[in-house]
mmCIF file of C-alpha atoms and ligand atoms in Angstrom:
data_model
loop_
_atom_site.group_PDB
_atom_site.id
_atom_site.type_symbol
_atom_site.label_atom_id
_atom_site.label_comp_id
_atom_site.label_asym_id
_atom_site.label_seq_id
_atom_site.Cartn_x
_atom_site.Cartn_y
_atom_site.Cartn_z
ATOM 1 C CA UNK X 1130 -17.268 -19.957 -0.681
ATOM 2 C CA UNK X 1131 -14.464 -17.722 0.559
ATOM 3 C CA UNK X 1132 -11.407 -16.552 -0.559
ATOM 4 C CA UNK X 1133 -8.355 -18.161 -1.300
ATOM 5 C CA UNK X 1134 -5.889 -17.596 1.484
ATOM 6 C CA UNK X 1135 -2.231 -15.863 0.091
ATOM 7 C CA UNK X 1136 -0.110 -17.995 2.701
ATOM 8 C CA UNK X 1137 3.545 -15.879 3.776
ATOM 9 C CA UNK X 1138 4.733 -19.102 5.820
ATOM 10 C CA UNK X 1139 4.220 -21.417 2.758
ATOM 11 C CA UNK X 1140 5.929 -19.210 0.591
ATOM 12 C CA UNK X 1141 8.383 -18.003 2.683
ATOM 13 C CA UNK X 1142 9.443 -21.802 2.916
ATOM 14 C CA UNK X 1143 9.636 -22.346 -0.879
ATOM 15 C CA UNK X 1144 11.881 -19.283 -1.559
ATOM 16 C CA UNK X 1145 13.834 -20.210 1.487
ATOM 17 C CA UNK X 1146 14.774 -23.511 0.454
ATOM 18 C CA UNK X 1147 15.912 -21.567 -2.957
ATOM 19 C CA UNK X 1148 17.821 -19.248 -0.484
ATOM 20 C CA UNK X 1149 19.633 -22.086 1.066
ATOM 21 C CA UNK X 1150 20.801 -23.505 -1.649
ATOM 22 C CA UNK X 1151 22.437 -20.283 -2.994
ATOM 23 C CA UNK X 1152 24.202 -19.817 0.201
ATOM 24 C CA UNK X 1153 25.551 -23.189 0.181
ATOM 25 C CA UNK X 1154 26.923 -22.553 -3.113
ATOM 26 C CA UNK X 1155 28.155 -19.473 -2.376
ATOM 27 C CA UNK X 1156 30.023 -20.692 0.854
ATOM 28 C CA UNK X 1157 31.712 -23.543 -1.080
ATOM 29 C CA UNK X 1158 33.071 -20.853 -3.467
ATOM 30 C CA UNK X 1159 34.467 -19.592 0.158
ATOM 31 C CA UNK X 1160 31.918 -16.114 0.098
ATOM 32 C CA UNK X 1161 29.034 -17.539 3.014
ATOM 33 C CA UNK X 1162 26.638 -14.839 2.853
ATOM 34 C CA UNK X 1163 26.295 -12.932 5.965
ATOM 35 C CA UNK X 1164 24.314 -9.983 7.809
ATOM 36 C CA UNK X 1165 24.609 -7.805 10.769
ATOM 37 C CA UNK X 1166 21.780 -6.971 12.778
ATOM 38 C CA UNK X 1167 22.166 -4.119 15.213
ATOM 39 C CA UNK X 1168 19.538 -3.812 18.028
ATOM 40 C CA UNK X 1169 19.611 -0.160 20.097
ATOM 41 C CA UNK X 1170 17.449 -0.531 23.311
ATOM 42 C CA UNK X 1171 15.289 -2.815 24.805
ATOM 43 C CA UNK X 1172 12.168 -2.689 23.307
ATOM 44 C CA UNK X 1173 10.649 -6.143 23.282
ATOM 45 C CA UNK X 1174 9.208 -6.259 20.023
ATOM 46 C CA UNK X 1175 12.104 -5.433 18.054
ATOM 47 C CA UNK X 1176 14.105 -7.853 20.223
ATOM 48 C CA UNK X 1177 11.704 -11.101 19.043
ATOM 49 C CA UNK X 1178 11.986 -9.303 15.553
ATOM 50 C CA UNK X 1179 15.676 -9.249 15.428
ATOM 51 C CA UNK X 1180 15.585 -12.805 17.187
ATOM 52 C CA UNK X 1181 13.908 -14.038 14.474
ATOM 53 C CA UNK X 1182 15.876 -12.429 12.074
ATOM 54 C CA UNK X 1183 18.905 -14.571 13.644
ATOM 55 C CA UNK X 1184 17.753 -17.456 13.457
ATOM 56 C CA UNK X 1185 16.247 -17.689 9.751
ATOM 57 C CA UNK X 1186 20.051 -16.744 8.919
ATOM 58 C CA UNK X 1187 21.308 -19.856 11.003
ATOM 59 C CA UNK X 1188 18.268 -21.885 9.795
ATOM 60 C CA UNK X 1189 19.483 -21.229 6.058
ATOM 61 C CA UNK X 1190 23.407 -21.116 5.849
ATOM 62 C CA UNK X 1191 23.864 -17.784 6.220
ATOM 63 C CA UNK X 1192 26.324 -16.074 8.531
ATOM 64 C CA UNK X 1193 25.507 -13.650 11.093
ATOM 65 C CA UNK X 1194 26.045 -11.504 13.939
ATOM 66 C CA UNK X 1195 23.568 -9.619 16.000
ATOM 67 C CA UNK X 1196 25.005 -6.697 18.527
ATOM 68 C CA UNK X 1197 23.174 -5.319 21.124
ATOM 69 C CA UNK X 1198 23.419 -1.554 23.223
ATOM 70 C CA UNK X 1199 21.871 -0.318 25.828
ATOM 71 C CA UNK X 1200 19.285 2.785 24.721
ATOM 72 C CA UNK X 1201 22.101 5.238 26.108
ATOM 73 C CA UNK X 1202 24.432 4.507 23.229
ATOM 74 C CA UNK X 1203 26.075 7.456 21.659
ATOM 75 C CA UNK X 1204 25.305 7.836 17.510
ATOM 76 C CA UNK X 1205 28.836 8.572 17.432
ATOM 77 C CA UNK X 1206 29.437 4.885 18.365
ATOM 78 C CA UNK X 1207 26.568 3.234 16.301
ATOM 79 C CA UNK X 1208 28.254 5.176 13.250
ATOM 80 C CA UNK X 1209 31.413 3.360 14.779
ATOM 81 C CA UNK X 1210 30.214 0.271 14.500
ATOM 82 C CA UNK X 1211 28.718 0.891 11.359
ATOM 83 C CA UNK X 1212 31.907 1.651 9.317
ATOM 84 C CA UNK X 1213 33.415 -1.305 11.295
ATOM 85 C CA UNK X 1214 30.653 -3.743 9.598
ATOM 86 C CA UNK X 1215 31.344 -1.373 6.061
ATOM 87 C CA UNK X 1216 34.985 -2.826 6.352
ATOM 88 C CA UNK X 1217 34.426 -5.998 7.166
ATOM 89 C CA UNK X 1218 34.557 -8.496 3.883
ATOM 90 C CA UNK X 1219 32.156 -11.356 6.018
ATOM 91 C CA UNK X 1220 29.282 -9.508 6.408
ATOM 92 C CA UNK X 1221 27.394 -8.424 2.987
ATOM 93 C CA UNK X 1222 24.599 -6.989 4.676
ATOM 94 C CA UNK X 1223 23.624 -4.699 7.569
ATOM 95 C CA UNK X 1224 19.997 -3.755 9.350
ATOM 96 C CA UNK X 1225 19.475 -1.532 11.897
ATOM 97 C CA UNK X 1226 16.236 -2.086 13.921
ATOM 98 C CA UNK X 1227 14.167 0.534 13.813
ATOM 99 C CA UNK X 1228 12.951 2.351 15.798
ATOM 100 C CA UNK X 1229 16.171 3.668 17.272
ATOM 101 C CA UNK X 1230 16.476 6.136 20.586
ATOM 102 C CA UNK X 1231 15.258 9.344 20.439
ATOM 103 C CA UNK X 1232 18.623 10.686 20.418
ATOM 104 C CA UNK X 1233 20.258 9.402 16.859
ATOM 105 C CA UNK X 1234 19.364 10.636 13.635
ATOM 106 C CA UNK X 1235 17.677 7.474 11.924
ATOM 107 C CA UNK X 1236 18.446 9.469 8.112
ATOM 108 C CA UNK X 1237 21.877 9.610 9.382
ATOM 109 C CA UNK X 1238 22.397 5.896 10.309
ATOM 110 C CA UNK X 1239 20.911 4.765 6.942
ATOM 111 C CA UNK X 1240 23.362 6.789 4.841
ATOM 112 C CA UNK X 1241 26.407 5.361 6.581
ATOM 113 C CA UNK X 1242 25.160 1.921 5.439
ATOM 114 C CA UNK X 1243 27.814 1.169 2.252
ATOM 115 C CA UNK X 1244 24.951 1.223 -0.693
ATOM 116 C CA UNK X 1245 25.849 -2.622 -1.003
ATOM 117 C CA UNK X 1246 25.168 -3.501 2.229
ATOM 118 C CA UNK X 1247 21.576 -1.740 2.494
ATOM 119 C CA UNK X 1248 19.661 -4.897 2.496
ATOM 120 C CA UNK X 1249 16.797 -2.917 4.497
ATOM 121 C CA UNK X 1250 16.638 -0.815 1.063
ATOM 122 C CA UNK X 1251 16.057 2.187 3.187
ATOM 123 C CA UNK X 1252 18.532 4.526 2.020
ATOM 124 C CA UNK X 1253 18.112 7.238 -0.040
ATOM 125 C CA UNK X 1254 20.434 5.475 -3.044
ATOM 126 C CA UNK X 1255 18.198 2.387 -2.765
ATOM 127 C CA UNK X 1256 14.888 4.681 -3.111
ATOM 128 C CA UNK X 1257 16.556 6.375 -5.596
ATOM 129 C CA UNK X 1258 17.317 3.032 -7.741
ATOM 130 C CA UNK X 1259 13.647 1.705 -6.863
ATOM 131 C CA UNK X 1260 12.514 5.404 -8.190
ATOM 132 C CA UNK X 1261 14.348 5.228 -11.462
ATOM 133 C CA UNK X 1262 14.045 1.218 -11.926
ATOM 134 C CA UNK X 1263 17.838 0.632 -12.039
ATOM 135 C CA UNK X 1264 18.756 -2.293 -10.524
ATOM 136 C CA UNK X 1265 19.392 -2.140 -6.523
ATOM 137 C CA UNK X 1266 17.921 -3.469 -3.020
ATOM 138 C CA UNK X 1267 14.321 -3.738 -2.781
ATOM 139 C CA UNK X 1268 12.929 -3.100 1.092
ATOM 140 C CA UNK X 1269 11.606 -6.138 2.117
ATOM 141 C CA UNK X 1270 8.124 -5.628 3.541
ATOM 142 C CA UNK X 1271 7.200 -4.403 0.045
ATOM 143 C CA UNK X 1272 9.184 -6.589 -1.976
ATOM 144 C CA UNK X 1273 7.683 -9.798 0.118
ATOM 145 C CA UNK X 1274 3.863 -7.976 -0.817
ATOM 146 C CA UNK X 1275 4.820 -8.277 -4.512
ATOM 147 C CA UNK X 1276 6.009 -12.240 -4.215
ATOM 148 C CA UNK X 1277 2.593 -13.059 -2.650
ATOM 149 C CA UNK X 1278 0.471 -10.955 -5.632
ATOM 150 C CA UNK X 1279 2.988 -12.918 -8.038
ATOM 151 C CA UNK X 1280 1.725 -15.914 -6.030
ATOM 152 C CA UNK X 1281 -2.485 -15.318 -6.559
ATOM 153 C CA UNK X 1282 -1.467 -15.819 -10.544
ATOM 154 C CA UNK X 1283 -2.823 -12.128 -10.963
ATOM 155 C CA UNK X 1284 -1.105 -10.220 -13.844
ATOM 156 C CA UNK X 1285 -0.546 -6.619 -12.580
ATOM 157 C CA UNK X 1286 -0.731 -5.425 -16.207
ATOM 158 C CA UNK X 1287 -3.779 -3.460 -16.470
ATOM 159 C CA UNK X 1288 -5.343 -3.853 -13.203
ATOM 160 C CA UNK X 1289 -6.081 -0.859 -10.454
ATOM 161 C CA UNK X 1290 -3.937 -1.293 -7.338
ATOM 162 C CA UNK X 1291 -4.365 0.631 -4.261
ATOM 163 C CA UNK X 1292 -1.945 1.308 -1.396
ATOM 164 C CA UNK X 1293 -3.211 2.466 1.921
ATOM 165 C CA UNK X 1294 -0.223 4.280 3.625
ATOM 166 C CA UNK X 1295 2.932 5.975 2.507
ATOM 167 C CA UNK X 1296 5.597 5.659 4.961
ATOM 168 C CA UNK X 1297 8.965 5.645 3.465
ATOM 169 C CA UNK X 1298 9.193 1.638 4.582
ATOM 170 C CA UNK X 1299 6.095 0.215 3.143
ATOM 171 C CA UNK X 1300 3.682 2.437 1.353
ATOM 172 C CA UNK X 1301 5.971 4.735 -1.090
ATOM 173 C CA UNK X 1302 8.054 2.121 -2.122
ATOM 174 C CA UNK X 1303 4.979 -0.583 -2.774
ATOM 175 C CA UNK X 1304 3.453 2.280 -5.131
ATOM 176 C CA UNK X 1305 6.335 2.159 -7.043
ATOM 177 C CA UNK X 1306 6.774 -1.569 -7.493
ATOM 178 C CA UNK X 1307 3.121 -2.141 -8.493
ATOM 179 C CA UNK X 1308 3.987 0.696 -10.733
ATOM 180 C CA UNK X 1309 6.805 -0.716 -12.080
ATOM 181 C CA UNK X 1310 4.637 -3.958 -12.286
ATOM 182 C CA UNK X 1311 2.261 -1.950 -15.109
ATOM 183 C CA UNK X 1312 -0.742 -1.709 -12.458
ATOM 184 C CA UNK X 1313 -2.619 1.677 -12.537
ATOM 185 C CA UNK X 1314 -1.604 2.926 -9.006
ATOM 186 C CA UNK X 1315 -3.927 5.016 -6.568
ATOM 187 C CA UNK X 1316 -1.962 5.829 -2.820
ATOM 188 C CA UNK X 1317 -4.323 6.384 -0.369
ATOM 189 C CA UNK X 1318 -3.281 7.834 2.993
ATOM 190 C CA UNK X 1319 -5.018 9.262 6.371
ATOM 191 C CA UNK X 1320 -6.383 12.361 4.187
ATOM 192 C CA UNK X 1321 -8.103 10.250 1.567
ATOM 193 C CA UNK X 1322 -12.069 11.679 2.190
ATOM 194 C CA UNK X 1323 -14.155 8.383 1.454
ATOM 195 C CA UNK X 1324 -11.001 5.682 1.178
ATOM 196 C CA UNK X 1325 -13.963 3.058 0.370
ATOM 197 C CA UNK X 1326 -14.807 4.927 -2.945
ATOM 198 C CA UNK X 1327 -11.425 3.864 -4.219
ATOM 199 C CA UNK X 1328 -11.001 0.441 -2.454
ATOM 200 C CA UNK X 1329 -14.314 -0.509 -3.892
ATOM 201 C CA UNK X 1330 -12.647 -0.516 -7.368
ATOM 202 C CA UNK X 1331 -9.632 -2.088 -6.595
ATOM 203 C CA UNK X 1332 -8.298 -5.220 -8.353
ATOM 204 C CA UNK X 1333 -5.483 -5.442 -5.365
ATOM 205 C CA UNK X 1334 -5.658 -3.383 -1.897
ATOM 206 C CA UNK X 1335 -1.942 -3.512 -0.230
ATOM 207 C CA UNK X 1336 -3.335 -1.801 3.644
ATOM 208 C CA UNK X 1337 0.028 -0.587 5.332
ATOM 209 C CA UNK X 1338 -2.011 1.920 8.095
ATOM 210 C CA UNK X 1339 -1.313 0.332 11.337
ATOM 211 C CA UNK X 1340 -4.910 0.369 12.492
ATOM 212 C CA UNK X 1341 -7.412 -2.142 13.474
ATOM 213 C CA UNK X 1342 -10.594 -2.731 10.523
ATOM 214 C CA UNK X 1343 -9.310 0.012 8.411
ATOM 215 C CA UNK X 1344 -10.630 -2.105 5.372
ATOM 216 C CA UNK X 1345 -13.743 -3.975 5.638
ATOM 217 C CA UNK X 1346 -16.196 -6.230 4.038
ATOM 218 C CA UNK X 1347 -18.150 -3.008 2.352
ATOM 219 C CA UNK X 1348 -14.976 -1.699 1.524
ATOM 220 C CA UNK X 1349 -13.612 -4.251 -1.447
ATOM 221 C CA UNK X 1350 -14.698 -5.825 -4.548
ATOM 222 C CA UNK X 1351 -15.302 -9.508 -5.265
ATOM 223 C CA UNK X 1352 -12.588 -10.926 -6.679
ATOM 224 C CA UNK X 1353 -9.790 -8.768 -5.268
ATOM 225 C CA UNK X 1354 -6.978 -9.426 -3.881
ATOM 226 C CA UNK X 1355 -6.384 -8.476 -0.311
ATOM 227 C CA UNK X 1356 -2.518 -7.835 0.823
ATOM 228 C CA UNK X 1357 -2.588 -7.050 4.758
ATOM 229 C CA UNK X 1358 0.748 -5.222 6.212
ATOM 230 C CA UNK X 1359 -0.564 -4.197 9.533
ATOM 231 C CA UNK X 1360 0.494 -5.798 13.048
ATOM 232 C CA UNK X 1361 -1.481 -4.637 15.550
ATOM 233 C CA UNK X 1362 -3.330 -6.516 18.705
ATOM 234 C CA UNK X 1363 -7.130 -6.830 19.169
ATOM 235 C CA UNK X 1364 -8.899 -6.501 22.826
ATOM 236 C CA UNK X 1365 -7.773 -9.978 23.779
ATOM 237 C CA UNK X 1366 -4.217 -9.397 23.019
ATOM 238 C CA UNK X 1367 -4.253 -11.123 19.645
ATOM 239 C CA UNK X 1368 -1.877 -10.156 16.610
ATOM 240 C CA UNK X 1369 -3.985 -8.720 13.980
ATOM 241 C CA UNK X 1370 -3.962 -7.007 10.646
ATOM 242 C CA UNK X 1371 -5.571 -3.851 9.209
ATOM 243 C CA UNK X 1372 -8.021 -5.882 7.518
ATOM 244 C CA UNK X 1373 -11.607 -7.324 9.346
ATOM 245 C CA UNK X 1374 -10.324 -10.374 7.985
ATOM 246 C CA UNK X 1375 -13.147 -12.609 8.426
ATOM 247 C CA UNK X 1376 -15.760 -10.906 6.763
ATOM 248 C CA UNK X 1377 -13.748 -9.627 4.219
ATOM 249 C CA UNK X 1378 -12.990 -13.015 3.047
ATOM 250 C CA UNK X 1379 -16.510 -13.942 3.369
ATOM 251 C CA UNK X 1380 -16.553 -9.874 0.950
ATOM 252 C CA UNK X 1381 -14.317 -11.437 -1.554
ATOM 253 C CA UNK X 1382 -15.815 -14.525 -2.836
ATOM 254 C CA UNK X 1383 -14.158 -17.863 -4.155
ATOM 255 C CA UNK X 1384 -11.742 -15.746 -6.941
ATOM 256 C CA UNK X 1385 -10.742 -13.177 -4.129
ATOM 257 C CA UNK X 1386 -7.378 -13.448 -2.274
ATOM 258 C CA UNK X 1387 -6.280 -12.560 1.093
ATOM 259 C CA UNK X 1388 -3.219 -12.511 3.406
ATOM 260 C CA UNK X 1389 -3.752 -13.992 6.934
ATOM 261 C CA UNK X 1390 -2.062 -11.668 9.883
ATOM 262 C CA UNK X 1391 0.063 -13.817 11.443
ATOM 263 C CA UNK X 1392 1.135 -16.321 8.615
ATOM 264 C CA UNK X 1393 0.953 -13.839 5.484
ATOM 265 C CA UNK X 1394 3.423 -10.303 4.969
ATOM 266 C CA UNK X 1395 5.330 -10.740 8.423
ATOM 267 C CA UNK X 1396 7.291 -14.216 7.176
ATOM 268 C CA UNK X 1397 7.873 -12.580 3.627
ATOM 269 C CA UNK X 1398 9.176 -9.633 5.158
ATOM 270 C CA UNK X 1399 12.193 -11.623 7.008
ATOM 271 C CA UNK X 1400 12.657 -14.168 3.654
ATOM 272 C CA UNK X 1401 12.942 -10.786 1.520
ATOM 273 C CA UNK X 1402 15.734 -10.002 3.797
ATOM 274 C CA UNK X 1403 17.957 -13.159 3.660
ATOM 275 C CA UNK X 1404 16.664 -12.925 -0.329
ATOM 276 C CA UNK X 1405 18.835 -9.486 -0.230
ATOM 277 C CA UNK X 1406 21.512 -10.586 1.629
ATOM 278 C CA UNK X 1407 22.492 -13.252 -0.497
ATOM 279 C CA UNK X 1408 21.700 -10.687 -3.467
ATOM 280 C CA UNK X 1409 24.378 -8.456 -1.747
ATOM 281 C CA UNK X 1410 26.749 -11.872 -1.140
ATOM 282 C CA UNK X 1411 26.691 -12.427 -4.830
ATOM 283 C CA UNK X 1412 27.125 -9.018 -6.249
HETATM 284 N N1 LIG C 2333 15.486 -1.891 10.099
HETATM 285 C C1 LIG C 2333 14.338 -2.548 10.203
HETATM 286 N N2 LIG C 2333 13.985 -3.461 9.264
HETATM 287 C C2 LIG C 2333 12.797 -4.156 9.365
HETATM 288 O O1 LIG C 2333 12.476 -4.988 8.492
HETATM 289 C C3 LIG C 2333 11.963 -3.922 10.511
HETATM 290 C C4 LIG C 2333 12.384 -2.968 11.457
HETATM 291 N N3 LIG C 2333 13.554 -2.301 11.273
HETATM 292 N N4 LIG C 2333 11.606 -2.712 12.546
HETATM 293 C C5 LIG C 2333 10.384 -3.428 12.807
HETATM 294 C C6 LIG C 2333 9.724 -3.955 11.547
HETATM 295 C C7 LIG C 2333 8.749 -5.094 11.782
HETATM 296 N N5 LIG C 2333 9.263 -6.247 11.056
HETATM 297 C C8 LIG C 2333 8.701 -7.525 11.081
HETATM 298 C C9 LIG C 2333 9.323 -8.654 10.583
HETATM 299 C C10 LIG C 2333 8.749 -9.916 10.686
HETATM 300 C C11 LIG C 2333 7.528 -10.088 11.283
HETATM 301 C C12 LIG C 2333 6.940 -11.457 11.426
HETATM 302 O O2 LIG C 2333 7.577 -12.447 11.166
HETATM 303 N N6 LIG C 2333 5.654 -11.586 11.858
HETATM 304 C C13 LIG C 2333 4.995 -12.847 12.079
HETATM 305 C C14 LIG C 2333 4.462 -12.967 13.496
HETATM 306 C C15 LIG C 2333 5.421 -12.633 14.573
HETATM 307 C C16 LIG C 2333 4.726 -12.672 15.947
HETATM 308 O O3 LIG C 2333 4.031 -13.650 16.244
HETATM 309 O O4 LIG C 2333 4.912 -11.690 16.700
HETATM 310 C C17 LIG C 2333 3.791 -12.992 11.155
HETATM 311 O O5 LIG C 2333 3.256 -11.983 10.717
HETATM 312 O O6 LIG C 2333 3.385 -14.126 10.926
HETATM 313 C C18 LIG C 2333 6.882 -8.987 11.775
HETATM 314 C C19 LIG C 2333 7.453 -7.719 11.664
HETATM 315 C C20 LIG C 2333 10.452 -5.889 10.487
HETATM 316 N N7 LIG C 2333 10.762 -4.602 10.703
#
């Protein structure tokens, strides 16, 4: 017997129904909720991302407009742009793709976000509220990571989480919400000397690394449950996770839980977003 799989698409079609139907409401009280996505460049990833971004907006009643530059525009005009959207009373939120062009200051972009329009939850007012536990916009990789632990029927109170990573977009800001959660919190990063002594002892593992295997089947307890952020490709040009998936299933045993890459965090991660911008509609 395996583990149970933590499914993103399944869940990520529950809360959107929930999503739809608080847009609809909102739009009959004349306030549809609606988000600007701005795309710099042409790199083809972020370009299916934001794509996809699009559509679950249209797909769910929410407004929204996507504008695309070429990689030569000036920050100067992105910050243009962005006080434009700031002003404009139709559109409650507003991502920028990241990565942007060498050229513009990503801190810089972030900031000029109006604090209730940062449904990314990048800024440094939305870390600061996530810090401090004041109400505010979650970011949504994270925040979709928390849904699907919610989802296993595991109570955080008590238990040992540990996050592998801690980038500012996934790895800081899941510490604090398991934190927040009452689970004892250990962050492990590319310094960590023998990451598997910790893992090993883990009730939940959230991996955000961005590397192939980085957990394995020696690596976890039985009876864990197994949150996997990564998105990388294996030698035949497959999506995969951080996790050896397979095995560590197999590792986990019939009370063990694990998130499939695709079909687990990547879904969440765009439902946490349409979650914020109707947050932001109805604030
Ligand atoms: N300002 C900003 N905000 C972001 O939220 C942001 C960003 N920049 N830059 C890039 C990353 C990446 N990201 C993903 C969203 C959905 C999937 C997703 O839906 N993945 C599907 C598979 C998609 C596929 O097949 O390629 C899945 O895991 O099942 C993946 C990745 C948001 N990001």
């Amino acid at each position: 017997m395996t583990a149970q799989i933590l499914d993103g698409t399944a869940l990520s079609q529950t809360l959107r129904a929930e999503v739809a139907t608080r847009a609809a409401a909102l739009t009959a009280r004349g306030r549809q909720p609606g988000l600007a996505v701005i795309l710099v460049g042409d790199d083809p990833a972020s370009a299916v991302y934001v794509r996809n971004k699009v559509k679950a907006c249209a797909d769910h009643g929410l407004h929204s407009v996507l504008e695309k530059y070429e990689a030569t525009l000036s920050e100067e005009a992105l910050l243009a742009r962005i006080a434009a959207l700031n002003a404009d009373p139709a559109i409650h939120g507003i991502l920028v793709q990241m990565p942007l062009p060498k050229h513009i200051d990503p801190h810089k972009v972030i900031e000029a976000i109006a604090t209730a329009k940062d449904v990314d939850g990048f800024s440094v007012h939305s870390a600061g509220t996530l810090m401090t536990g004041l109400p505010g916009l979650r970011p949504a990789t994270p925040y979709g990571c928390m849904k699907l632990i919610e989802r296993s029927g595991i109570a955080l109170k008590g238990k040992h989480a540990v996050v592998i990573g801690r980038s500012n977009t996934v790895g800081k800001p899941m510490a604090l919400l398991l934190l927040q959660a009452n689970a004892t919190v250990t962050v492990c990063h590319s310094g960590t000397p023998d990451l598997a002594r910790h893992t090993r002892e883990a009730d939940v593992v959230v991996v955000a690394v961005g590397r192939r295997n980085t957990l394995t089947a020696d690596m976890v307890k039985p009876g864990a449950v197994i949150v996997d952020v990564g998105m990388n490709r294996n030698d035949e040009g497959k999506l995969c996770g951080d996790v050896d998936f397979a095995a560590v299933r197999e590792a986990l045993g019939p009370q063990g839980f694990i998130t499939p890459v695709p079909g687990g965090v990547g879904p969440m991660t765009i439902t946490m977003l349409l979650v914020n911008t109707l947050q932001a509609a109805e604030a």
